[in-house]
PDB file of C-alpha atoms in Angstrom:
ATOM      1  CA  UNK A   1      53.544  29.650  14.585  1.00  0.00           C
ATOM      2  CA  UNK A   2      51.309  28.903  11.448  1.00  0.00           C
ATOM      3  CA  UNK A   3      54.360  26.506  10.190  1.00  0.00           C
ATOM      4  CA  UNK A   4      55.359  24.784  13.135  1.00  0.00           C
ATOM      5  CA  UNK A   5      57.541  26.239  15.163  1.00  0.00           C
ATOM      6  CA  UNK A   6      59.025  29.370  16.584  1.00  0.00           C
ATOM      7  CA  UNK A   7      62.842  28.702  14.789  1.00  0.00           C
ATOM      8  CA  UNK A   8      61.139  29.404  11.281  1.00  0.00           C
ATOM      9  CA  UNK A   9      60.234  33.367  12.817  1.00  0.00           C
ATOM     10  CA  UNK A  10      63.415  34.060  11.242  1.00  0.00           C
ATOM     11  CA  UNK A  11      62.679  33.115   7.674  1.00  0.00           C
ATOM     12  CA  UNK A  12      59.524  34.730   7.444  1.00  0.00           C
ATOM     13  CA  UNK A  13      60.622  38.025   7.600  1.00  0.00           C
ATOM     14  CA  UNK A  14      63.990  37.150   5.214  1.00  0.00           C
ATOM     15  CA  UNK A  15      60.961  36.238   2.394  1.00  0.00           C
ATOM     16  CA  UNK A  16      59.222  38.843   2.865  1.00  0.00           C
ATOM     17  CA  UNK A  17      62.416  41.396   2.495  1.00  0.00           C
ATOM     18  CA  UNK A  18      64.042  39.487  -0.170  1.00  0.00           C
ATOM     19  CA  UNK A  19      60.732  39.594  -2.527  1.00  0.00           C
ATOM     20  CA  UNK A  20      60.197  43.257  -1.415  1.00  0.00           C
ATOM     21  CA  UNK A  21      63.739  44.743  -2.183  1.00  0.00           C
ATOM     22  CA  UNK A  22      64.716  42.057  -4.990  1.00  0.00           C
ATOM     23  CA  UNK A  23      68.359  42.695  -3.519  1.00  0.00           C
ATOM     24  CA  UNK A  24      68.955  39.382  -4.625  1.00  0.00           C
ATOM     25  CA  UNK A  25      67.292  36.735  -6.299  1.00  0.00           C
ATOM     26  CA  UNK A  26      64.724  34.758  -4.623  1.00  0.00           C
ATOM     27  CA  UNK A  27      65.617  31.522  -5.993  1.00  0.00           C
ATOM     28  CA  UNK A  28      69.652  32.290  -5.099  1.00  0.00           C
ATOM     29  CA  UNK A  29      67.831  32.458  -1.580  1.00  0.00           C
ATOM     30  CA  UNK A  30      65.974  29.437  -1.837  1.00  0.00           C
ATOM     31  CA  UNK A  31      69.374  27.276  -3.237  1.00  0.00           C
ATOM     32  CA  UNK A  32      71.362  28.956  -0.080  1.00  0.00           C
ATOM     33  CA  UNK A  33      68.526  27.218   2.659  1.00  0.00           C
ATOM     34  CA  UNK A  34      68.809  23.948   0.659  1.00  0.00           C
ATOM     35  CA  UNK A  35      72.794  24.240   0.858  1.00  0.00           C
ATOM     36  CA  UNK A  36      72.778  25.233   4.334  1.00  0.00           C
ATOM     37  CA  UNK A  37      70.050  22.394   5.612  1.00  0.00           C
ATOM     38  CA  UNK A  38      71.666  19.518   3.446  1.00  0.00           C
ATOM     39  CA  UNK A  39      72.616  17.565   6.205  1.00  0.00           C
ATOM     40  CA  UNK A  40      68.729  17.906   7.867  1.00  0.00           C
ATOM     41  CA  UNK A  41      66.767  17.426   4.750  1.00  0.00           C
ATOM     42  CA  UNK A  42      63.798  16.839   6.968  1.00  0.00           C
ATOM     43  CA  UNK A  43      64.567  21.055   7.872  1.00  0.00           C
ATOM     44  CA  UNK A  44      64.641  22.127   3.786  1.00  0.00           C
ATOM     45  CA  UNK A  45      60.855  21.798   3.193  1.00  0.00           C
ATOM     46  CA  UNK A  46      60.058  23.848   6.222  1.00  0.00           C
ATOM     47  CA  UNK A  47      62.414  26.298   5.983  1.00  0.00           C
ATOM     48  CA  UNK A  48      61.102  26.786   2.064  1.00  0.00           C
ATOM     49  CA  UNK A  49      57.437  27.156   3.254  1.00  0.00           C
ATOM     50  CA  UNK A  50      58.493  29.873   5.496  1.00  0.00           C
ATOM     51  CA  UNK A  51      60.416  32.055   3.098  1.00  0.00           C
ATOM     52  CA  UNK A  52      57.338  31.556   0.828  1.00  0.00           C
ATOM     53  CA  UNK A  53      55.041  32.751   3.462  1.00  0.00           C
ATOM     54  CA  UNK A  54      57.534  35.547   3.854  1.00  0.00           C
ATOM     55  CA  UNK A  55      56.895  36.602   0.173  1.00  0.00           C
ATOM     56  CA  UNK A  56      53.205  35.829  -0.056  1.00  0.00           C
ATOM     57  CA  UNK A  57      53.043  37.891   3.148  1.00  0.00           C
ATOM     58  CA  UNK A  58      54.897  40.447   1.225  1.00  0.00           C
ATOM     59  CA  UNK A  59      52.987  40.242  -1.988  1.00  0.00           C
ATOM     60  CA  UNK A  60      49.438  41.078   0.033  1.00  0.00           C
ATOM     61  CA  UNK A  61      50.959  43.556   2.415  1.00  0.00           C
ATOM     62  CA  UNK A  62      52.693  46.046   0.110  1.00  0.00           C
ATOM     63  CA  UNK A  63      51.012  44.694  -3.108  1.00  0.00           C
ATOM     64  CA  UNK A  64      53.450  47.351  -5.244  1.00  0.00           C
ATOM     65  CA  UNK A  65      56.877  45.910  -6.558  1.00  0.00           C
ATOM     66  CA  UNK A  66      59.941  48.043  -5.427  1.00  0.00           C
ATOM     67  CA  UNK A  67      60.149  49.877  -9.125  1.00  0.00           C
ATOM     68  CA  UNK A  68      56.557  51.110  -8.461  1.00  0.00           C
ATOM     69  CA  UNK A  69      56.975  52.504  -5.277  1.00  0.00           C
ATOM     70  CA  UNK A  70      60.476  54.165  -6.071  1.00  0.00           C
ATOM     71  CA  UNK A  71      58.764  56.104  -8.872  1.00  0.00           C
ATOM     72  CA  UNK A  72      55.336  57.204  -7.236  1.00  0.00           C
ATOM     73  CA  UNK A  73      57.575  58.320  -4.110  1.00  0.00           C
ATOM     74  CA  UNK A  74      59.613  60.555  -7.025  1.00  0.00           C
ATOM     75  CA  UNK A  75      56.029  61.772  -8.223  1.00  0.00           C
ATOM     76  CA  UNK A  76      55.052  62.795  -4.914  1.00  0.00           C
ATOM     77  CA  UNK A  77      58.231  64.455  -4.065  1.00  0.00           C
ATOM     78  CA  UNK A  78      57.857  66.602  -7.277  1.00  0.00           C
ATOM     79  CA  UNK A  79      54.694  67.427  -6.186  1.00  0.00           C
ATOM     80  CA  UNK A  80      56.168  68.552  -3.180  1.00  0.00           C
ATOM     81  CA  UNK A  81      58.692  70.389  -4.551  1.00  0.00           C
ATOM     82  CA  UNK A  82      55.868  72.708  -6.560  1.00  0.00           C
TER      83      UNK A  82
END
């Protein structure tokens, strides 16, 4: 609602799992909104804030890249294991 409208609610949440998992390149994901909005250019900004505030949202929430949290979850299974 921050952005503007409701439609963007999608986007968000596609930033935010895209920075987290790094399943595939941000920026490929950022090219693929500009592709798909070319014809509603007025849409590509917008669409780009969201997936940023996605990430940013991301960034703060989790704060630990995906490599870092893989290998404490392996320490603390070990741990376990003991």
């Amino acid at each position: 609602n921050r952005l503007g409208s409701v439609k963007l609610a999608n986007i968000v949440p596609l930033g935010a799992f895209v920075a987290q998992s790094k399943i595939i390149e941000f920026k490929l994901v950022q090219n693929c909104i500009k592709e798909k909005f070319s014809s509603k250019e007025k849409l590509i900004p917008i669409n780009l804030a969201a997936l940023e505030e996605g990430k940013k949202v991301a960034q703060t929430t989790w704060g630990l890249e995906p490599v870092n949290r893989i290998q404490r979850t392996k320490q603390n299974w070990k741990l376990q294991i003991k």
